[in-house]
PDB file of C-alpha atoms and ligand atoms in Angstrom:
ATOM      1  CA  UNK B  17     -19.925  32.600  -8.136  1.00 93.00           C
ATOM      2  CA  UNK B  18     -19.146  29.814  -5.622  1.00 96.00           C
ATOM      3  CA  UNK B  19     -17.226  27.328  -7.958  1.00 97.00           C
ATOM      4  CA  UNK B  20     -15.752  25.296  -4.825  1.00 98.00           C
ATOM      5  CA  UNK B  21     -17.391  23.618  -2.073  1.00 98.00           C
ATOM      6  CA  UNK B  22     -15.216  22.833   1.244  1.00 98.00           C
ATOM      7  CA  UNK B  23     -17.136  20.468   3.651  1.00 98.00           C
ATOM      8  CA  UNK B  24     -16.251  19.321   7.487  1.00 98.00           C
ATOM      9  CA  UNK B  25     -17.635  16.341   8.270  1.00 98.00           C
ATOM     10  CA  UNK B  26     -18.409  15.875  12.191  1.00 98.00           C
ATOM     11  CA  UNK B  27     -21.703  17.301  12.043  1.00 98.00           C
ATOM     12  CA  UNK B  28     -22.024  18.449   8.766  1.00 98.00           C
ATOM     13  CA  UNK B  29     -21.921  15.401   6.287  1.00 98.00           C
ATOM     14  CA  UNK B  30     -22.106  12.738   8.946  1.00 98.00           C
ATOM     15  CA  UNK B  31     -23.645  12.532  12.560  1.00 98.00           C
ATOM     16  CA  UNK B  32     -21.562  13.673  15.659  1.00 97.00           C
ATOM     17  CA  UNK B  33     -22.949  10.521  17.149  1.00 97.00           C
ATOM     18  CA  UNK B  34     -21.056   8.338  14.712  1.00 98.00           C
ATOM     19  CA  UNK B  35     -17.790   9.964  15.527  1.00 97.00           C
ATOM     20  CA  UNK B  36     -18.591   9.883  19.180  1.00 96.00           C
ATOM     21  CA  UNK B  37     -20.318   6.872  19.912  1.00 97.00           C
ATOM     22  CA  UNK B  38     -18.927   4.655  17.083  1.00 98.00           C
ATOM     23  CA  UNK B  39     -15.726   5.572  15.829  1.00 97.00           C
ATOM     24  CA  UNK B  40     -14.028   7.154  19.056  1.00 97.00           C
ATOM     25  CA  UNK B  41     -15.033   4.244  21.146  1.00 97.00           C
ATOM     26  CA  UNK B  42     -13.922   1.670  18.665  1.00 97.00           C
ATOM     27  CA  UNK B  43     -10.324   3.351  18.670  1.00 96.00           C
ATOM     28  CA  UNK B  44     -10.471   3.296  22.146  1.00 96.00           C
ATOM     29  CA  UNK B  45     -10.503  -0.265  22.388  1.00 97.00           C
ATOM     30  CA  UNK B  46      -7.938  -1.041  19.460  1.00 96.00           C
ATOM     31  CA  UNK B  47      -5.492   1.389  19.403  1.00 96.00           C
ATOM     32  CA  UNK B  48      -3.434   0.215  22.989  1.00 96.00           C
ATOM     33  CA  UNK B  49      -3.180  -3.422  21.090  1.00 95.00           C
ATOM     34  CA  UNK B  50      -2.196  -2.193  17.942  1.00 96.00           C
ATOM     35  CA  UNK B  51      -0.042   0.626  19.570  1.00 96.00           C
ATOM     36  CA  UNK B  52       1.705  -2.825  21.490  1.00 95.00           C
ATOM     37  CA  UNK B  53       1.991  -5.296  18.102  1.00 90.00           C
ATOM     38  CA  UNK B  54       2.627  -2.296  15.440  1.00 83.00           C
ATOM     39  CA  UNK B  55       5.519   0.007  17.495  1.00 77.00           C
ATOM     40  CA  UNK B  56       8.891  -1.948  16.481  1.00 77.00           C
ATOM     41  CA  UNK B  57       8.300  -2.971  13.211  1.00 82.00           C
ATOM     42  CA  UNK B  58       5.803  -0.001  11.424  1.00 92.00           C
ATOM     43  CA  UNK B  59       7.600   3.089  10.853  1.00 95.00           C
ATOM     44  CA  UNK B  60       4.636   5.085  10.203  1.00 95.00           C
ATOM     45  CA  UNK B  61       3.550   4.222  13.752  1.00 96.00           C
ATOM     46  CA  UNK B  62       6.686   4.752  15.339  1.00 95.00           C
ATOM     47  CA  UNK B  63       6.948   8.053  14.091  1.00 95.00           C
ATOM     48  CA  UNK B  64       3.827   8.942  15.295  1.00 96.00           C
ATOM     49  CA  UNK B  65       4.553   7.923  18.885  1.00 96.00           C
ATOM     50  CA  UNK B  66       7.785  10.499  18.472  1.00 96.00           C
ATOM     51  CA  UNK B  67       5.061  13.240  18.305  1.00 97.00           C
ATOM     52  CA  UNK B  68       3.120  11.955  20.917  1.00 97.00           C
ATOM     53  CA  UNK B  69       6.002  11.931  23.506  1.00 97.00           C
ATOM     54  CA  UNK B  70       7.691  15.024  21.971  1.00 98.00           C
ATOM     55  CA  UNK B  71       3.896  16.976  22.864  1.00 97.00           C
ATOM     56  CA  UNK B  72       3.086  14.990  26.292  1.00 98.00           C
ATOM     57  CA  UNK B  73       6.519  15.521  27.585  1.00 98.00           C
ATOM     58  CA  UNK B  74       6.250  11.530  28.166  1.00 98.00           C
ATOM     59  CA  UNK B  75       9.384   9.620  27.445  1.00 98.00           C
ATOM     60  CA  UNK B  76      10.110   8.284  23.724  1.00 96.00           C
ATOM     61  CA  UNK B  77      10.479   4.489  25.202  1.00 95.00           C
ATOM     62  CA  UNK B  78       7.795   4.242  28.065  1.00 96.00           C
ATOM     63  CA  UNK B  79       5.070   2.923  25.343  1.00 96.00           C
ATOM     64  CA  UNK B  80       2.231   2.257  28.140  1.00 96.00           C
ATOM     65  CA  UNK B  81       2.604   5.766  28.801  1.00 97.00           C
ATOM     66  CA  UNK B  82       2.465   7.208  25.421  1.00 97.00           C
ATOM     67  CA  UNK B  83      -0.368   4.962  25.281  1.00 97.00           C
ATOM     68  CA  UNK B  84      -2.307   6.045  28.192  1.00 97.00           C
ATOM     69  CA  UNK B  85      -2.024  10.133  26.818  1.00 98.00           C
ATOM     70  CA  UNK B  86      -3.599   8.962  23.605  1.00 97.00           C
ATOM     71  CA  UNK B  87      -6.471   7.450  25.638  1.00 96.00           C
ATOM     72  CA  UNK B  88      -6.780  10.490  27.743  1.00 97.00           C
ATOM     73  CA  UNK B  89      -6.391  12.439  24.155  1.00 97.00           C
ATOM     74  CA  UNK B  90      -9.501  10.209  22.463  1.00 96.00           C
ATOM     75  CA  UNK B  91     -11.505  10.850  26.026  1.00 95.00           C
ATOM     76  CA  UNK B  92     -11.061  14.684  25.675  1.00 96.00           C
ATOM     77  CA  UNK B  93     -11.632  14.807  21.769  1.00 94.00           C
ATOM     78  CA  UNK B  94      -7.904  16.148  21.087  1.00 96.00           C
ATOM     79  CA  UNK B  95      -6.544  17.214  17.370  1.00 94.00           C
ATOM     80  CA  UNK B  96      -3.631  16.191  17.958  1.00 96.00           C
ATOM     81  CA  UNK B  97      -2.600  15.107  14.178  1.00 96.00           C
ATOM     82  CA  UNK B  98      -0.763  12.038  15.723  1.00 97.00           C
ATOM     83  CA  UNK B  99      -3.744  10.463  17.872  1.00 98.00           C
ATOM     84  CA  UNK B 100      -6.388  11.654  14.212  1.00 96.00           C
ATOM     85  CA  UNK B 101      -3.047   9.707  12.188  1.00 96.00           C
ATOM     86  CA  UNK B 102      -3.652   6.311  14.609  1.00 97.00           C
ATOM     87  CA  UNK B 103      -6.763   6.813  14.787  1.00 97.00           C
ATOM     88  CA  UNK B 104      -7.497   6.491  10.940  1.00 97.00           C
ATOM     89  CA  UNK B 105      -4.802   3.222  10.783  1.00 96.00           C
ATOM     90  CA  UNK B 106      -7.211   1.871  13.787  1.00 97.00           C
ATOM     91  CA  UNK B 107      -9.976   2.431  11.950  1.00 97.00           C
ATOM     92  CA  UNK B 108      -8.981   1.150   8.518  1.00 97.00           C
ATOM     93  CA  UNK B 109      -8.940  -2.468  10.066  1.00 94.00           C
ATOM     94  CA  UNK B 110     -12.429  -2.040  11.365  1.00 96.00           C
ATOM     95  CA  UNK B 111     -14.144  -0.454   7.748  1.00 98.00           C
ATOM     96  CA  UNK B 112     -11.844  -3.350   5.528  1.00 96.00           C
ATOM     97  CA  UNK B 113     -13.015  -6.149   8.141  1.00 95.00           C
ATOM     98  CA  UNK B 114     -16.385  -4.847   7.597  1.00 96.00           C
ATOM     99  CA  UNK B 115     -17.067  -3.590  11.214  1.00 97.00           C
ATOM    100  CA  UNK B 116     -17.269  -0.358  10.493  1.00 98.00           C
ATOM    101  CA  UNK B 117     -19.477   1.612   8.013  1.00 98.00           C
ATOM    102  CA  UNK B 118     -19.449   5.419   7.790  1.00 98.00           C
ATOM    103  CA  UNK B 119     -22.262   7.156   8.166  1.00 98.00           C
ATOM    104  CA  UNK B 120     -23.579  10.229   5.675  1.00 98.00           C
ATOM    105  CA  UNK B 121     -26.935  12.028   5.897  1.00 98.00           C
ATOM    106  CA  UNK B 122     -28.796  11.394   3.316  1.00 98.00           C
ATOM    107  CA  UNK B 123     -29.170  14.602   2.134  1.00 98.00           C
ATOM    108  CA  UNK B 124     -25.374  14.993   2.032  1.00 98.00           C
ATOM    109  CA  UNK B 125     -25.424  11.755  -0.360  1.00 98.00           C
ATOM    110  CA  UNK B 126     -27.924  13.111  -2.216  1.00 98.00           C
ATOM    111  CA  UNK B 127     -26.154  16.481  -2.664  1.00 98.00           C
ATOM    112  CA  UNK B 128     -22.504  15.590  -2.770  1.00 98.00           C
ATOM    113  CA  UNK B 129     -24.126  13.865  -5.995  1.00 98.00           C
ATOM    114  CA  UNK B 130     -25.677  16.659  -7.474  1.00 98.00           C
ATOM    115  CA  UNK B 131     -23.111  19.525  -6.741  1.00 98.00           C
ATOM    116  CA  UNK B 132     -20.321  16.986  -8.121  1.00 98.00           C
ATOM    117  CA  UNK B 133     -22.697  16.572 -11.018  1.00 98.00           C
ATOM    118  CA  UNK B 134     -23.552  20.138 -11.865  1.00 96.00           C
ATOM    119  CA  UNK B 135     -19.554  20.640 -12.090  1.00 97.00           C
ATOM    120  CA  UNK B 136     -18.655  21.775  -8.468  1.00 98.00           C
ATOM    121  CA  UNK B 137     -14.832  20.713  -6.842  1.00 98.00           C
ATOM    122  CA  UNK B 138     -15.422  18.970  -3.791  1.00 98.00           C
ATOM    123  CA  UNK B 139     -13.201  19.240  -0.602  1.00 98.00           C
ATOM    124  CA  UNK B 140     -13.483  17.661   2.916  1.00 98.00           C
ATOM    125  CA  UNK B 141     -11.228  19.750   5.511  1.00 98.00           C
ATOM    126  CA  UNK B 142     -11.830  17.487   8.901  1.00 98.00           C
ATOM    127  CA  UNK B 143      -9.659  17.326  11.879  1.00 97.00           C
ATOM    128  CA  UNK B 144      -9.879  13.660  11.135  1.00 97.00           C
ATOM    129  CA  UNK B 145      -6.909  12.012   9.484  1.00 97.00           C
ATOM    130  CA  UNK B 146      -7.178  12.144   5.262  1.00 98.00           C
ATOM    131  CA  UNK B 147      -6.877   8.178   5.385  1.00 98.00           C
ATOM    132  CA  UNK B 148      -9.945   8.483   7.820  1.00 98.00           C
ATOM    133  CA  UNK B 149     -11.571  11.317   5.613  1.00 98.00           C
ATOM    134  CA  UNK B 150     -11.168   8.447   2.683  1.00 98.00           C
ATOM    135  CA  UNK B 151     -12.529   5.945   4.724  1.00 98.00           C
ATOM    136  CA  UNK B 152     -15.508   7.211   6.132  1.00 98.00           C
ATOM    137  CA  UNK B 153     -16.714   8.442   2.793  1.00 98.00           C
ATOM    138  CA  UNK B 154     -14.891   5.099   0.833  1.00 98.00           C
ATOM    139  CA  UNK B 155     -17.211   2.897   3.191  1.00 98.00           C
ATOM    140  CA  UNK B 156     -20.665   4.502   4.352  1.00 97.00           C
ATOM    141  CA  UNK B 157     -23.976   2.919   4.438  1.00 95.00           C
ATOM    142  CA  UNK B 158     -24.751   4.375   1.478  1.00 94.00           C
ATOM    143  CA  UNK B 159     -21.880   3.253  -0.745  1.00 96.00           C
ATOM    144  CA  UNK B 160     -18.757   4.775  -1.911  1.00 98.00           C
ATOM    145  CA  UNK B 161     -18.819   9.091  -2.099  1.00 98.00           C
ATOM    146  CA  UNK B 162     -14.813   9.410  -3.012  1.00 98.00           C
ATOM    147  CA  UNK B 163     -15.278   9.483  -6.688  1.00 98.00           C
ATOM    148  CA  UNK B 164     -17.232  12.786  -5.836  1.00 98.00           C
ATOM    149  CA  UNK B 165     -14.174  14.434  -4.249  1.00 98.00           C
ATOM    150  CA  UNK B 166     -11.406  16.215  -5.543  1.00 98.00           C
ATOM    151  CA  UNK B 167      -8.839  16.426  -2.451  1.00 98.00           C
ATOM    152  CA  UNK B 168      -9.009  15.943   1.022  1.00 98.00           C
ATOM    153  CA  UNK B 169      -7.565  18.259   3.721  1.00 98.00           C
ATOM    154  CA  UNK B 170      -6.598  17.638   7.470  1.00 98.00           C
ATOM    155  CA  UNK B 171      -4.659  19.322  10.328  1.00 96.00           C
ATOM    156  CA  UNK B 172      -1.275  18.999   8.907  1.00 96.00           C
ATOM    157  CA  UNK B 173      -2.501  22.320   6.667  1.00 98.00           C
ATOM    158  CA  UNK B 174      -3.723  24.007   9.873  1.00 97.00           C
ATOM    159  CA  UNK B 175      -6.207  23.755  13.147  1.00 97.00           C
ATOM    160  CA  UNK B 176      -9.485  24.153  11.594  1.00 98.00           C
ATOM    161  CA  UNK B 177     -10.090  27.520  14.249  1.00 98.00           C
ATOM    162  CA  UNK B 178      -7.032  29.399  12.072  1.00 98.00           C
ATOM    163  CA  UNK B 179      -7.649  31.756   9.436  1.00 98.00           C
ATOM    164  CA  UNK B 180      -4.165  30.662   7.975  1.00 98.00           C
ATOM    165  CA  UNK B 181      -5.043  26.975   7.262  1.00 98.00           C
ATOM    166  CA  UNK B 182      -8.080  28.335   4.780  1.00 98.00           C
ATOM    167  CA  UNK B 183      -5.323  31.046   3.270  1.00 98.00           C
ATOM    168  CA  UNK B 184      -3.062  27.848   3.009  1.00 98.00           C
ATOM    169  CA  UNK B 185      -6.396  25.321   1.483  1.00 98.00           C
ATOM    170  CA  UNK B 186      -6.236  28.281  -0.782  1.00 98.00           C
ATOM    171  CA  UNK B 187      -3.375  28.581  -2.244  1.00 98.00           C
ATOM    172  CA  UNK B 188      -3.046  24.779  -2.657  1.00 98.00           C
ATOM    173  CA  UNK B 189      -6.544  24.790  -4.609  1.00 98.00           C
ATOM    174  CA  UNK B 190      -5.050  27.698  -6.726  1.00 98.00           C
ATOM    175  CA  UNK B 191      -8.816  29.799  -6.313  1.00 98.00           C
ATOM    176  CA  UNK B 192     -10.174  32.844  -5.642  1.00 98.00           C
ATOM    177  CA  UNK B 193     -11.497  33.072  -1.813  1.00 98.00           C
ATOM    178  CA  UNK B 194     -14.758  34.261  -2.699  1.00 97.00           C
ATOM    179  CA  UNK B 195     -15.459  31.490  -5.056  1.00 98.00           C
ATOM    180  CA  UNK B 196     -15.499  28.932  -1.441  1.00 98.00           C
ATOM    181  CA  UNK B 197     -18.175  27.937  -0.183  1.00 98.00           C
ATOM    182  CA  UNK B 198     -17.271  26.216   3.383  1.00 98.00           C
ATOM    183  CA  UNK B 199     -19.531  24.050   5.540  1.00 98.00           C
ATOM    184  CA  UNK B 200     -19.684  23.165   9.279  1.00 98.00           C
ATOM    185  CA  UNK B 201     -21.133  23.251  12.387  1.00 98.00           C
ATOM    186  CA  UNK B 202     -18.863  25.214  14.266  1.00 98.00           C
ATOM    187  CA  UNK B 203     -18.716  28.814  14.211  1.00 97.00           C
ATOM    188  CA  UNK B 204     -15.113  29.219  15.672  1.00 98.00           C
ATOM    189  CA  UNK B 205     -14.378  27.662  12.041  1.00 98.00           C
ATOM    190  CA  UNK B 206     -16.635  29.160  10.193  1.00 98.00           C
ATOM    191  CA  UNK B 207     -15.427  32.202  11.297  1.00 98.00           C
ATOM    192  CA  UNK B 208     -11.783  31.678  10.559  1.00 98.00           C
ATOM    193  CA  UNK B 209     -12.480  30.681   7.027  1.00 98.00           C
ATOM    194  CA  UNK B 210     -14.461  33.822   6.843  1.00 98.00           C
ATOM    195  CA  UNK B 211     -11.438  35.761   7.679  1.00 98.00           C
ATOM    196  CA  UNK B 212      -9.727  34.423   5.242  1.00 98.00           C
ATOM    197  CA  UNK B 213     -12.552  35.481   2.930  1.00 98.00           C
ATOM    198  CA  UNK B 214     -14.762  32.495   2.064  1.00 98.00           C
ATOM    199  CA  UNK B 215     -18.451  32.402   2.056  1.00 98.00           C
ATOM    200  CA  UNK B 216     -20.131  30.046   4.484  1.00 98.00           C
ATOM    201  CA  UNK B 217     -23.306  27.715   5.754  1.00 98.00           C
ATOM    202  CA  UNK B 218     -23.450  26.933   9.169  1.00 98.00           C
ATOM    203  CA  UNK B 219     -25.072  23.373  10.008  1.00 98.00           C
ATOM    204  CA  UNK B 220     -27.183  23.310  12.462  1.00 98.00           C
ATOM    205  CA  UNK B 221     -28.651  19.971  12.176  1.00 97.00           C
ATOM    206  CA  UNK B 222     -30.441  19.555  15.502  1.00 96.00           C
ATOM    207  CA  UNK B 223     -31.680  22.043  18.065  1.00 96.00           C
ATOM    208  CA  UNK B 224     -32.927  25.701  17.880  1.00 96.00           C
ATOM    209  CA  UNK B 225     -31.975  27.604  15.264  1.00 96.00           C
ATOM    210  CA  UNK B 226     -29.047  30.709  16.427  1.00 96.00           C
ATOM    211  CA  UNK B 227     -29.718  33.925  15.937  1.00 95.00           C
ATOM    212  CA  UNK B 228     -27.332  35.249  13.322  1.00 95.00           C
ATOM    213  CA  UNK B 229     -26.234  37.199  10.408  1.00 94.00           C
ATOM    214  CA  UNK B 230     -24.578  33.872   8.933  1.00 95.00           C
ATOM    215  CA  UNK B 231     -26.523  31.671   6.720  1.00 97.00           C
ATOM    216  CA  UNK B 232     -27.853  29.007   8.478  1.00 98.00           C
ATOM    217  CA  UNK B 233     -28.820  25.554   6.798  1.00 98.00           C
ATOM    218  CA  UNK B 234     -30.633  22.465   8.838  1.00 98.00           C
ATOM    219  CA  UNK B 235     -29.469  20.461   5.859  1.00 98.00           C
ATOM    220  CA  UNK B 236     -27.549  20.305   2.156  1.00 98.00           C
ATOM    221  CA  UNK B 237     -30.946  21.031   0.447  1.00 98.00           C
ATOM    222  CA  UNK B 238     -30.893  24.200   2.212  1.00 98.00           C
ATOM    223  CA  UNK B 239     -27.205  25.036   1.087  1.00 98.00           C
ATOM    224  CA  UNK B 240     -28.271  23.876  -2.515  1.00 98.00           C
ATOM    225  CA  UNK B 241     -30.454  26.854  -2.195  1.00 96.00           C
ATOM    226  CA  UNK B 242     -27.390  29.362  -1.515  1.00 95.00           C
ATOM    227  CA  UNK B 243     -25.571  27.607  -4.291  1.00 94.00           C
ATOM    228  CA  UNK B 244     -28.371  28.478  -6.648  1.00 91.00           C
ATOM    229  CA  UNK B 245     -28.309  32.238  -6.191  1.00 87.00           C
ATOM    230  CA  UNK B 246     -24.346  32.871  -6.041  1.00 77.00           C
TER     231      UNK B 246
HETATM  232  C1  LIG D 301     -12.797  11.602   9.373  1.00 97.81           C
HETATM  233  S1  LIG D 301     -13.952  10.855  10.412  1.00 97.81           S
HETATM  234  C2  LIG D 301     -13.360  11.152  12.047  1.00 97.81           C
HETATM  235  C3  LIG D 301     -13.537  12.552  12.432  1.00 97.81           C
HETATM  236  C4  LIG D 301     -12.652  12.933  13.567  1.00 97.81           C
HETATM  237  O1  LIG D 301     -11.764  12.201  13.957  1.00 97.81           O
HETATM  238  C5  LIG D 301     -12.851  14.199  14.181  1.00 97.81           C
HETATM  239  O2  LIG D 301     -12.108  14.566  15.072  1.00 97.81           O
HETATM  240  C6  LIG D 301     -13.948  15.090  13.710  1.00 97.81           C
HETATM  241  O3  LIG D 301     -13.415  16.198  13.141  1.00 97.81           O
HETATM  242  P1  LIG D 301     -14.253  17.237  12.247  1.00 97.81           P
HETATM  243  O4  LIG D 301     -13.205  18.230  11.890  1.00 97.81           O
HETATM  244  O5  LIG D 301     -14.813  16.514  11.067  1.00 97.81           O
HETATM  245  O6  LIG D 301     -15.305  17.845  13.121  1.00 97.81           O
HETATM  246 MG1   MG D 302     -17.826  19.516  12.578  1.00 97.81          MG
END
């Protein structure tokens, strides 16, 4: 019986056009002036510039550079877990000065709801930072969705492609595998948490429908119905 419900979010809870179009581009223009004003005196920034130039191979001091790689990392949709780290301090300006608002499906709002209502733990595992996980869902259109969650999960556990990141989700959440239930979009992920031997729902929210042997879902009403028989 699936007593645990793991959810991505980039296509899953909220649109891929809100992290593309929205979000990346609004980091894109703040992150080289905050990078700039927040370097010297915020430790937590500083040390993620030492990853940055420890993975580009760009020197520790040259800050323009180190800048420039994280704009070539937004352009190319890296997760890198320093850029997602930035990204989420970038962002947390925007959502507090109230120029950002997350976006949720509404049948994810609607569901998150329900499943947190009927007694189901909650989880988000996103290659977006866990501030930005708490943000997006702390600030959406729609209201606030974090009382509905129980923890929040992001690449410092694992690249969402590994089997070894769900074995690790796992043994933090203290469950049985089987009892899982993970969505996303992507089947690279959905097969790695497979592996490690949740159940799954692939999202496919737009677009024709693949032929597979996983179980598909063009929405969270169409998971509910999964939920219902295991
Ligand atoms: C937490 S909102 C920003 C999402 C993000 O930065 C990203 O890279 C999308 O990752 P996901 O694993 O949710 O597809
Ligand atoms: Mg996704």
């Amino acid at each position: 019986m699936i007593r645990v419900v793991l959810t991505d979010i980039e296509g899953t809870t909220s649109s891929i056009s809100f992290v593309h179009d929205v979000l990346f581009p609004y980091a894109s223009e703040h992150l080289p002036r905050f990078v700039r004003e927040q370097h010297q005196d915020s430790p937590a920034v500083s040390e993620q510039l030492d990853a940055v130039a420890e993975v580009s191979g760009v020197a520790r001091e040259d800050v323009e550079g180190l800048i420039q790689v994280l704009e070539t990392w937004i352009r190319e949709d890296r997760k890198e877990t320093s850029l997602k780290t930035l990204q989420g301090m970038v962002w947390e300006q925007g959502y507090q000065q109230g120029e950002l608002k997350g976006h949720i499906y509404a049948d994810a709002a609607d569901y998150l709801q329900r499943w947190h209502d009927r007694g189901l733990r909650l989880f988000v595992y996103s290659s977006g930072s866990v501030k930005a996980q708490k943000l997006i869902f702390g600030f959406t259109t729609e209201g606030d969705f974090t009382p509905f969650f129980s923890g929040y999960f992001d690449t410092r556990i694992g690249g969402k492609k590994e089997a070894v990141s769900y074995r690790n989700i796992l043994s933090e959440l203290g469950v049985e595998a089987c009892t899982v239930l993970f969505l996303s979009d992507v089947e690279a992920e959905l097969e790695a948490a497979e592996e490690a031997g949740m159940q799954t729902a692939w999202l496919v929210r737009e677009g024709d429908l693949p032929k597979t042997e996983r179980f598909v879902a063009r929405d969270f009403a169409e998971v509910d119905t999964l939920l219902q028989k295991r």
